[in-house]
XYZ file of C-alpha atoms in Angstrom:
702
model
C 18.742 60.790 48.579
C 17.797 57.887 50.796
C 19.464 54.508 50.797
C 16.868 51.767 50.883
C 17.371 48.175 51.900
C 15.505 44.923 52.163
C 15.870 42.327 54.931
C 18.492 39.662 54.920
C 17.487 36.664 52.885
C 17.759 33.114 54.257
C 20.952 32.799 52.222
C 22.594 35.336 54.482
C 23.410 37.851 51.758
C 22.195 41.387 52.307
C 20.312 43.083 49.537
C 21.992 44.786 46.606
C 20.818 48.135 47.958
C 22.886 47.712 51.126
C 21.903 48.505 54.698
C 21.739 51.794 56.579
C 22.793 51.703 60.232
C 19.181 52.006 61.366
C 18.001 49.376 58.907
C 20.895 47.166 59.953
C 19.536 47.097 63.509
C 16.002 46.499 62.206
C 17.146 43.581 60.100
C 19.124 41.963 62.886
C 16.349 42.467 65.388
C 16.757 42.397 69.141
C 19.919 40.850 70.439
C 23.559 41.553 71.081
C 26.216 42.641 68.607
C 29.558 41.284 69.718
C 32.796 42.728 68.368
C 35.767 40.446 68.886
C 39.433 40.544 68.067
C 41.562 37.594 67.138
C 44.921 36.741 65.617
C 45.462 36.004 61.992
C 47.989 33.280 62.502
C 46.988 29.755 63.547
C 49.053 28.467 60.639
C 52.355 28.677 62.465
C 52.795 25.210 63.854
C 55.050 26.478 66.607
C 52.450 28.900 67.930
C 49.230 28.210 69.759
C 45.909 29.227 68.208
C 45.072 30.729 71.601
C 47.167 33.875 71.200
C 45.295 37.135 71.688
C 45.510 40.486 69.948
C 45.478 41.232 66.252
C 42.952 43.114 64.115
C 39.196 42.943 64.457
C 38.389 39.705 62.699
C 34.676 39.166 63.241
C 31.467 40.702 64.483
C 28.826 38.247 65.602
C 25.196 39.082 66.303
C 23.072 36.779 68.404
C 19.477 37.468 67.499
C 16.534 37.062 69.824
C 14.898 35.120 66.990
C 17.668 32.531 67.054
C 19.461 33.778 63.952
C 23.209 34.405 64.090
C 24.789 37.022 61.838
C 28.499 36.985 61.088
C 30.216 39.986 59.484
C 33.444 39.854 57.518
C 35.332 42.207 55.246
C 36.180 39.334 52.914
C 34.276 38.988 49.634
C 32.863 36.174 47.507
C 33.970 36.034 43.871
C 33.276 32.366 43.240
C 36.109 31.019 45.368
C 33.854 29.701 48.135
C 34.620 32.062 51.023
C 30.919 32.481 51.800
C 30.539 28.772 52.472
C 33.773 28.288 54.413
C 33.360 31.324 56.690
C 29.818 30.168 57.427
C 31.178 26.729 58.326
C 33.855 28.229 60.562
C 31.347 30.206 62.617
C 28.887 27.322 62.775
C 31.586 24.935 63.987
C 32.529 27.017 67.002
C 29.000 28.138 67.847
C 27.763 24.524 67.676
C 24.963 25.279 65.239
C 24.050 24.108 61.758
C 25.447 26.283 58.951
C 21.891 27.108 57.941
C 21.536 29.074 61.213
C 24.238 31.526 60.107
C 23.654 34.691 58.068
C 26.773 36.249 56.565
C 27.327 39.881 55.608
C 30.470 40.318 53.515
C 32.510 43.189 52.118
C 30.641 46.276 53.318
C 32.994 48.983 54.595
C 30.311 50.524 56.798
C 29.161 47.315 58.455
C 32.024 44.847 58.422
C 35.522 44.813 59.875
C 38.513 45.325 57.607
C 39.712 41.746 57.187
C 42.148 42.778 54.474
C 42.126 42.129 50.775
C 40.690 38.830 49.534
C 43.872 37.625 47.872
C 46.963 35.547 48.419
C 44.958 32.521 49.600
C 44.686 34.268 52.976
C 41.002 33.766 53.792
C 41.508 30.197 54.991
C 44.648 30.693 57.107
C 43.781 34.194 58.406
C 40.075 34.981 58.396
C 38.702 31.545 59.214
C 40.718 31.267 62.459
C 39.728 34.825 63.381
C 36.038 34.103 62.812
C 36.380 30.833 64.707
C 38.013 32.604 67.635
C 35.247 35.165 67.781
C 32.573 32.475 67.651
C 34.366 30.320 70.235
C 34.733 33.292 72.573
C 31.016 34.038 72.246
C 30.169 30.409 72.974
C 32.402 30.302 76.045
C 30.882 33.478 77.499
C 27.388 32.027 77.028
C 28.424 28.799 78.728
C 29.945 30.668 81.681
C 26.812 32.761 82.051
C 24.562 29.700 82.124
C 26.920 27.939 84.536
C 26.793 30.830 87.009
C 23.024 31.006 86.757
C 22.635 27.293 87.385
C 25.448 27.008 89.922
C 27.308 24.314 87.968
C 30.767 23.945 86.460
C 31.062 25.097 82.815
C 32.458 21.726 81.605
C 29.201 20.122 82.722
C 27.253 22.112 80.141
C 26.767 20.676 76.674
C 26.270 22.980 73.683
C 24.500 21.784 70.552
C 22.186 23.307 67.973
C 22.234 26.712 69.671
C 21.091 25.304 73.013
C 22.988 24.914 76.286
C 22.042 21.874 78.404
C 22.929 20.592 81.854
C 22.081 16.899 81.751
C 22.118 16.273 85.510
C 19.555 18.963 86.320
C 17.663 18.853 83.035
C 18.062 22.599 82.584
C 18.506 24.203 79.178
C 18.542 27.619 77.549
C 18.889 28.780 73.944
C 21.246 31.357 72.502
C 18.200 33.419 71.589
C 16.979 33.468 75.191
C 20.397 34.501 76.503
C 20.752 37.175 73.823
C 17.780 39.023 75.261
C 19.275 39.326 78.759
C 20.765 42.731 79.653
C 23.575 41.180 81.707
C 25.035 39.607 78.579
C 26.077 42.942 77.101
C 28.678 43.530 79.797
C 29.903 39.936 79.612
C 30.575 40.287 75.910
C 32.861 43.281 76.400
C 35.585 40.856 77.434
C 38.251 40.646 74.746
C 39.240 37.380 73.198
C 42.197 36.216 75.261
C 44.547 33.314 75.662
C 41.812 31.170 77.175
C 39.837 30.815 73.945
C 40.102 27.261 72.686
C 39.226 26.238 69.148
C 37.629 22.945 68.290
C 40.357 20.429 67.389
C 40.276 19.004 63.890
C 39.416 15.513 65.149
C 36.212 16.922 66.669
C 35.062 18.900 63.629
C 31.415 18.353 62.758
C 30.778 21.164 60.279
C 34.232 22.014 59.031
C 35.825 19.263 56.989
C 32.449 18.481 55.402
C 30.933 19.426 52.061
C 28.738 22.501 52.289
C 27.455 24.372 49.209
C 27.423 28.131 48.826
C 24.530 29.419 50.957
C 23.196 31.596 48.126
C 23.588 29.001 45.370
C 19.878 28.979 44.561
C 19.824 32.754 44.050
C 22.763 32.434 41.677
C 21.260 29.763 39.444
C 17.754 31.276 39.368
C 18.978 34.767 38.523
C 17.666 36.249 41.765
C 21.140 37.400 42.780
C 22.211 40.818 41.530
C 25.839 40.954 40.454
C 27.592 44.341 40.277
C 26.578 44.544 36.593
C 22.918 44.107 37.625
C 22.706 46.882 40.224
C 19.808 49.321 39.868
C 18.972 52.507 41.771
C 16.039 54.886 41.271
C 16.807 57.499 38.610
C 20.030 55.766 37.644
C 22.043 56.842 34.599
C 24.463 54.779 32.473
C 28.020 55.998 32.100
C 30.592 55.758 29.319
C 34.187 57.009 29.279
C 36.335 58.300 26.430
C 39.311 55.996 25.968
C 42.552 56.836 24.131
C 43.028 55.086 20.783
C 46.383 53.720 21.989
C 48.590 53.397 25.037
C 50.573 56.537 25.864
C 48.199 58.724 23.868
C 47.578 62.283 25.068
C 44.334 64.129 24.455
C 45.036 67.319 22.491
C 41.512 68.623 21.906
C 37.884 67.553 21.997
C 34.496 69.155 21.286
C 31.813 68.268 23.835
C 29.005 70.246 22.193
C 27.638 67.403 20.015
C 27.230 65.191 23.077
C 25.705 67.943 25.196
C 23.117 68.505 22.474
C 21.663 65.038 23.086
C 18.685 65.242 25.440
C 19.282 63.884 28.944
C 23.045 63.520 28.545
C 25.506 64.746 31.185
C 29.087 65.363 30.020
C 32.134 65.593 32.296
C 35.612 66.805 31.322
C 38.020 66.864 34.246
C 41.715 66.814 33.358
C 42.348 63.631 31.390
C 38.880 62.267 32.234
C 36.080 62.672 29.704
C 32.829 60.814 30.277
C 29.102 60.868 29.674
C 26.034 59.695 31.548
C 22.609 59.132 30.005
C 19.248 57.556 30.853
C 19.932 54.548 28.582
C 23.010 52.721 27.395
C 22.017 53.521 23.796
C 22.025 57.268 24.505
C 25.330 56.952 26.383
C 26.950 55.132 23.449
C 25.579 57.738 21.032
C 26.953 60.596 23.136
C 30.348 58.943 23.481
C 30.539 58.337 19.719
C 29.835 62.026 19.130
C 32.758 62.947 21.400
C 35.105 60.349 19.891
C 34.525 61.807 16.425
C 35.938 65.166 17.561
C 38.818 63.978 19.772
C 42.373 64.608 18.615
C 45.268 62.722 20.134
C 49.045 62.776 20.269
C 50.300 59.174 20.194
C 53.743 58.480 21.658
C 56.014 55.528 20.809
C 55.174 52.242 22.537
C 56.927 48.836 22.446
C 55.113 46.014 20.663
C 54.594 42.481 21.927
C 57.290 41.352 19.460
C 59.783 43.628 21.220
C 58.472 42.823 24.688
C 61.144 40.527 26.089
C 64.129 42.532 24.910
C 62.409 45.649 26.276
C 61.994 44.037 29.705
C 65.639 42.995 29.766
C 66.985 46.396 28.760
C 64.737 48.231 31.232
C 65.472 45.950 34.205
C 65.928 48.179 37.242
C 69.603 48.148 38.176
C 70.437 45.868 35.252
C 70.261 42.079 35.040
C 72.403 40.401 37.741
C 75.156 38.175 36.369
C 75.807 34.641 37.491
C 78.130 34.830 40.512
C 79.112 31.180 39.989
C 80.249 31.517 36.377
C 83.801 30.519 37.231
C 82.682 27.515 39.260
C 80.336 26.400 36.472
C 83.373 25.904 34.267
C 84.714 23.397 36.804
C 81.419 21.529 37.321
C 80.844 18.025 36.019
C 77.860 19.312 34.028
C 76.146 22.666 33.689
C 73.340 24.291 31.713
C 71.920 27.774 31.053
C 68.507 28.670 29.628
C 66.203 31.678 29.236
C 62.400 31.490 29.435
C 59.774 33.926 28.174
C 56.222 34.385 29.485
C 53.864 36.946 27.830
C 51.229 39.217 29.296
C 47.907 37.434 29.835
C 44.444 38.651 30.827
C 42.459 37.584 33.892
C 39.406 37.214 31.626
C 36.711 37.160 34.350
C 33.211 36.358 33.160
C 32.011 39.663 34.619
C 34.033 42.739 33.594
C 34.479 45.603 36.034
C 31.264 47.315 37.107
C 30.400 49.910 39.727
C 27.313 51.904 40.663
C 27.921 55.183 42.527
C 25.418 57.299 44.441
C 25.975 60.554 46.321
C 23.684 61.491 49.212
C 23.709 63.547 52.392
C 25.650 60.667 53.965
C 28.401 60.892 51.357
C 29.331 58.460 48.603
C 28.122 54.864 48.333
C 29.494 52.537 45.671
C 28.341 49.020 44.833
C 31.119 47.273 42.950
C 32.966 44.043 42.250
C 36.305 44.177 44.029
C 38.558 41.892 46.021
C 39.671 44.887 48.055
C 36.704 46.851 49.460
C 38.648 48.811 52.063
C 41.480 49.510 49.628
C 38.969 50.837 47.107
C 37.376 52.916 49.835
C 40.787 54.491 50.455
C 41.188 55.207 46.721
C 37.796 56.911 46.605
C 38.550 58.912 49.733
C 41.788 60.149 48.199
C 40.265 61.092 44.838
C 37.281 62.923 46.327
C 38.988 64.161 49.510
C 36.477 62.564 51.875
C 36.776 61.114 55.396
C 36.286 57.388 55.902
C 32.763 57.712 57.290
C 31.678 59.515 54.113
C 32.653 56.716 51.713
C 30.985 53.337 51.719
C 31.874 50.415 49.449
C 29.439 47.506 49.202
C 30.500 44.336 47.394
C 27.798 41.966 46.119
C 29.062 38.498 45.234
C 30.599 38.957 41.803
C 31.707 37.043 38.737
C 35.392 36.299 39.131
C 38.518 38.208 40.059
C 41.610 35.955 39.938
C 43.681 38.809 41.355
C 42.459 41.230 38.692
C 39.956 43.323 40.661
C 41.951 45.011 43.383
C 41.548 48.597 42.207
C 38.755 51.166 42.015
C 38.949 52.604 38.493
C 35.337 51.769 37.550
C 34.100 53.112 40.901
C 35.996 56.380 40.464
C 34.559 56.810 36.963
C 31.024 56.149 38.198
C 31.450 58.507 41.156
C 32.759 61.339 38.979
C 29.802 61.031 36.644
C 27.304 60.660 39.496
C 28.680 63.750 41.215
C 28.214 65.822 38.078
C 24.785 64.386 37.280
C 23.358 64.555 40.784
C 21.972 61.067 40.195
C 23.266 57.500 40.614
C 25.441 56.333 37.720
C 26.543 52.827 36.821
C 29.775 52.149 34.918
C 29.819 48.778 33.178
C 33.095 48.118 31.434
C 32.883 46.446 28.042
C 34.881 43.338 27.301
C 37.194 45.401 25.107
C 37.813 47.828 27.970
C 38.572 44.926 30.301
C 41.013 43.438 27.785
C 42.726 46.771 27.178
C 42.658 48.987 30.260
C 42.583 46.515 33.156
C 45.920 45.322 34.468
C 47.516 42.088 33.250
C 49.553 39.199 34.607
C 53.130 40.501 34.249
C 55.229 39.259 31.357
C 58.541 37.665 32.297
C 62.085 36.994 31.145
C 63.779 34.406 33.353
C 67.444 33.375 33.201
C 68.286 30.042 34.826
C 71.594 28.254 35.227
C 72.457 25.099 37.134
C 75.471 22.908 37.768
C 75.577 19.228 38.704
C 78.132 16.937 40.289
C 78.995 13.524 38.887
C 76.074 11.923 40.754
C 73.502 14.256 39.214
C 73.086 16.400 42.321
C 72.614 20.153 42.100
C 75.640 22.072 43.316
C 74.916 25.578 42.018
C 71.693 27.391 41.141
C 71.322 30.814 39.503
C 67.809 32.178 38.885
C 67.007 35.738 37.800
C 63.356 36.608 37.195
C 62.746 39.881 35.356
C 59.358 41.534 35.927
C 56.859 38.941 37.284
C 57.732 39.415 40.960
C 59.179 37.284 43.700
C 56.330 34.834 44.343
C 57.614 31.287 43.898
C 61.142 32.585 43.346
C 62.968 30.341 45.834
C 63.680 26.843 44.606
C 62.455 23.999 46.815
C 65.332 21.837 45.539
C 68.548 21.342 47.453
C 71.367 23.486 46.036
C 74.332 24.288 48.326
C 75.199 27.397 46.298
C 72.263 29.467 45.107
C 71.598 32.944 43.782
C 67.966 33.991 43.271
C 66.838 37.482 42.359
C 63.589 39.109 41.276
C 64.154 42.247 39.186
C 61.463 44.743 38.228
C 61.201 46.486 34.879
C 61.437 50.265 35.025
C 59.125 50.615 32.045
C 56.602 47.780 31.674
C 54.711 48.261 28.377
C 51.320 47.305 29.832
C 49.655 47.959 33.146
C 50.395 44.919 35.294
C 49.328 43.583 38.662
C 48.215 40.584 40.667
C 47.140 37.328 39.058
C 46.286 33.911 40.435
C 49.499 32.789 42.231
C 51.234 36.002 41.106
C 54.755 35.512 39.719
C 54.808 31.874 40.817
C 53.124 30.893 37.531
C 56.108 32.196 35.544
C 58.820 31.301 38.032
C 57.624 27.737 38.523
C 57.244 27.292 34.749
C 60.892 28.215 34.177
C 62.198 26.208 37.118
C 60.296 23.005 36.365
C 61.086 23.076 32.636
C 64.737 23.623 33.519
C 64.677 20.711 35.988
C 63.593 18.418 33.154
C 66.507 19.607 31.043
C 68.906 19.055 33.924
C 67.497 15.553 34.383
C 68.233 14.790 30.729
C 71.719 16.231 31.136
C 72.306 13.893 34.081
C 70.827 10.940 32.185
C 68.071 10.515 34.762
C 64.302 10.131 34.689
C 62.605 13.499 35.490
C 60.879 12.026 38.561
C 64.008 10.331 39.888
C 66.070 13.472 39.336
C 63.630 15.628 41.295
C 63.449 13.191 44.181
C 67.238 12.980 44.299
C 67.418 16.758 44.774
C 64.348 17.296 46.941
C 64.168 17.139 50.733
C 60.866 18.907 51.551
C 58.704 15.954 52.745
C 55.336 17.484 51.825
C 56.439 18.254 48.278
C 57.948 14.785 47.943
C 54.654 13.289 49.149
C 52.478 14.967 46.492
C 55.044 14.232 43.760
C 55.299 10.545 44.634
C 51.520 10.209 44.932
C 50.865 11.940 41.615
C 53.397 9.727 39.834
C 51.877 6.604 41.404
C 48.300 7.459 40.505
C 49.276 8.515 37.000
C 51.374 5.411 36.370
C 54.438 7.514 35.587
C 57.075 4.804 35.277
C 55.154 2.814 32.668
C 53.926 5.833 30.700
C 57.345 7.532 30.651
C 58.908 4.391 29.073
C 56.162 3.996 26.493
C 56.675 5.614 23.098
C 53.705 6.483 20.892
C 54.063 8.932 17.995
C 52.892 12.403 18.990
C 51.950 11.339 22.523
C 53.941 12.476 25.537
C 53.845 12.695 29.305
C 55.315 15.288 31.607
C 55.354 16.199 35.239
C 56.002 19.208 37.439
C 55.618 20.157 41.068
C 55.903 23.199 43.287
C 54.994 24.952 46.490
C 53.482 28.360 47.126
C 51.348 29.967 49.861
C 52.192 27.082 52.210
C 50.573 24.396 50.047
C 52.058 21.749 47.762
C 51.159 20.462 44.310
C 52.333 17.969 41.713
C 50.869 17.293 38.286
C 51.393 14.610 35.670
C 49.912 15.175 32.224
C 49.449 13.282 28.983
C 49.258 15.185 25.695
C 49.103 14.561 21.993
C 50.492 16.933 19.380
C 52.093 17.220 15.981
C 55.646 18.449 15.372
C 54.344 21.945 14.524
C 52.582 22.162 17.921
C 49.526 23.604 16.184
C 47.254 20.740 17.247
C 48.271 20.338 20.872
C 45.654 18.605 22.996
C 45.955 17.787 26.679
C 44.387 14.390 27.252
C 44.712 13.955 31.004
C 45.866 15.897 34.040
C 46.503 13.995 37.262
C 47.094 16.486 40.061
C 47.735 15.831 43.743
C 47.359 18.745 46.126
C 47.941 19.251 49.826
C 47.000 22.317 51.872
C 46.765 20.943 55.406
C 43.398 20.058 56.921
C 40.633 20.385 54.331
C 37.777 22.697 55.346
C 35.308 21.979 52.525
C 36.266 19.070 50.200
C 33.863 19.913 47.350
C 34.832 23.566 47.349
C 38.535 22.717 47.358
C 38.074 20.317 44.463
C 36.267 23.041 42.502
C 39.155 25.412 43.178
C 41.689 22.870 41.919
C 39.627 22.175 38.809
C 39.335 25.889 38.089
C 43.061 26.450 38.601
C 43.975 23.623 36.215
C 41.621 24.890 33.503
C 42.851 28.453 33.964
C 46.442 27.198 33.813
C 45.814 25.517 30.468
C 44.995 28.831 28.771
C 48.456 30.471 28.899
C 50.221 27.219 27.966
C 47.981 26.524 24.976
C 47.335 29.941 23.382
C 46.684 32.876 25.736
C 48.946 35.903 25.132
C 48.212 39.589 24.652
C 49.246 40.995 21.261
C 49.894 44.695 20.845
C 51.619 47.049 18.425
C 51.656 50.805 17.952
C 50.108 51.140 21.393
C 46.985 49.263 20.273
C 45.755 45.911 21.553
C 45.381 43.341 18.790
C 43.183 40.749 20.485
C 40.873 42.543 22.899
C 37.952 40.109 22.656
C 37.135 36.491 23.414
C 36.952 35.885 19.670
C 40.626 36.780 19.251
C 41.875 35.965 22.743
C 40.877 32.371 23.260
C 40.532 31.065 26.787
C 40.006 27.295 27.216
C 36.770 25.966 25.710
C 34.955 22.797 26.677
C 36.659 21.114 23.727
C 40.039 21.878 25.346
C 39.274 20.214 28.655
C 41.200 17.055 29.498
C 40.264 14.287 31.878
C 40.839 15.737 35.332
C 42.102 13.232 37.871
C 42.338 15.185 41.124
C 43.448 13.885 44.493
C 43.692 15.829 47.749
C 45.892 14.765 50.643
C 43.870 15.758 53.710
C 46.536 16.427 56.341
C 44.455 16.715 59.479
C 47.651 16.991 61.499
C 48.459 20.346 59.863
C 46.783 23.784 59.906
C 44.565 24.654 56.945
C 45.968 26.975 54.283
C 44.423 28.389 51.125
C 43.874 26.265 48.045
C 42.767 28.714 45.374
C 46.126 29.605 43.824
C 48.861 26.982 44.125
C 47.160 24.313 41.950
C 47.762 26.478 38.854
C 51.558 26.571 39.025
C 52.297 22.994 37.948
C 50.101 22.945 34.832
C 52.184 24.883 32.280
C 55.551 23.220 33.012
C 54.030 19.734 33.073
C 52.492 20.294 29.608
C 55.713 21.841 28.293
C 57.720 18.877 29.551
C 55.236 16.492 27.918
C 55.843 18.226 24.570
C 59.501 17.220 24.707
C 58.552 13.634 25.483
C 56.131 13.643 22.517
C 58.149 15.370 19.780
C 61.618 16.043 21.225
C 61.213 19.811 21.320
C 62.096 21.827 24.424
C 59.732 24.629 25.392
C 61.289 27.880 26.549
C 58.367 30.245 25.925
C 54.616 30.399 26.398
C 52.217 29.772 24.829
C 53.578 26.479 23.499
C 52.426 27.248 19.946
C 54.681 30.315 19.971
C 57.737 28.471 21.284
């Protein structure tokens, strides 16, 4: 089978069909493809951004037609990487962003820039792309300088043109790209001499720039993974167990095989069908389901979840090493917090289209981890790297939930058996049941205070969610912090926006409010008295000022409360103040206003960052208001949006967002940290409103 492709669009996104190597050269046209290496640091304030080495971070093509193509292994899932990487290259190449075409997440064409997760695109990939672009610019300047017999500093670069004002000479990137001598010049690695544009001189970065393919998204021209089509394509369905830990005992495939055009695959524990239409595929799967017999093993329910996590903690739950000293402290407190499993709930469930050809296996899919999924496919099908290609069209949301290749493996198995391309489109119920979840958590916290209300001892044990956000930013001379994994988590669990920091910061910030009450202090004053980190203090003070904390905290209105929380994760800092209204039963909780102040160094794209903060706040409201997976007997009880309610428009509060643009600091990612202050701030506001402490999420279940 042949792999077809269409030229790059002006938006810089290659077609859904992908690009062959030959077609890749045809699309780019005449010019020079420059591979560059650069470091993925630039965020360490003690290190220069000039350091060499590191992984391949960018490939830049200078076209004879004046177009510039940048290649990156990062992907776009709505977080804005397409815009910011375009800005980064444009800044260093001294061109308008519109002159840049971007190819993302194609394991055959792009470098492996690592998984798109952990807020690493901004601090890692942007500097690498900038270094590659800056190195290309400097080589072009040196070449023109030698040709004209002038010093390189005398040459001005703007809009893809090099000019020497004194002599009136000029040359474009496109003209230089066509010169044979440039090929050798571009073999020079990026070294210590590469200088990035300082923040004070930014012209493209630091400005608002929309997603380059925004028009294609809103007009429906863009093809998401769910929309992929190949000639002769079949639609795949997979037999799912009726419950977790169910084992297939027997099944009769004959009724499905009797349906015209249907391909049936039974390979170990995998049973699937492929058919020319989704209707035929559903019909064939139903015929198989009617014959399947299962052995269902015992499985903990969501009601037993937290005790199960505690009893299955690997190595046991560490005890408080300061127990004896707590007895001597002026004041002390112990609490336990519970956080349930929650779903990522992306708008687009998992989808993958697989096609086998003489070149091997090609898969178009939505994933945050194209090279990781390529490795999974290689392992399953025992193929070398050059025989497996993963192409990632911009897709509809990940939030840490699309790191793995299960849909791609299913599609590839069916396509291999059928000898035709097969698309696997997970249903919403499959996404809610068989995808991985944000880990549930049991968190034990204990703290001791001296007579002045200062922390002296801190004990924090987090069972199951992981170590992200584990370390307290507050001053505590004696501290014991441990993250403990469960040996037997009831549900499949994995990454989620901000990882375990959502649970760990919830427990810590709720506990800080209780300690403040124990010390007889205002929650803001208590935090500031125990907090030294200047950047965290800055966002907390600014949020309280903008919110009018002092006045609102003193005011008493029946059912109305205010709360605050702060935190740091991924090198950025956040503080939130919220106002809520509720009744004593907590069944009518409504968040009126969220005032959040965020700081992540120098801001690359203000509008995009604001959108990320807004999205994080809204996503953070779901688990505090009502999101929680319910399961019993190995069966999910709320595997649909009807029964698992994410925030609706009616739930949205007034969002009062402020960003501290620290142009004196390196840029770090902003897509995750803004979520961590939402749940504890709302929980603390509940106490202010009705006098009830929250130790479990969602609030209605507390």
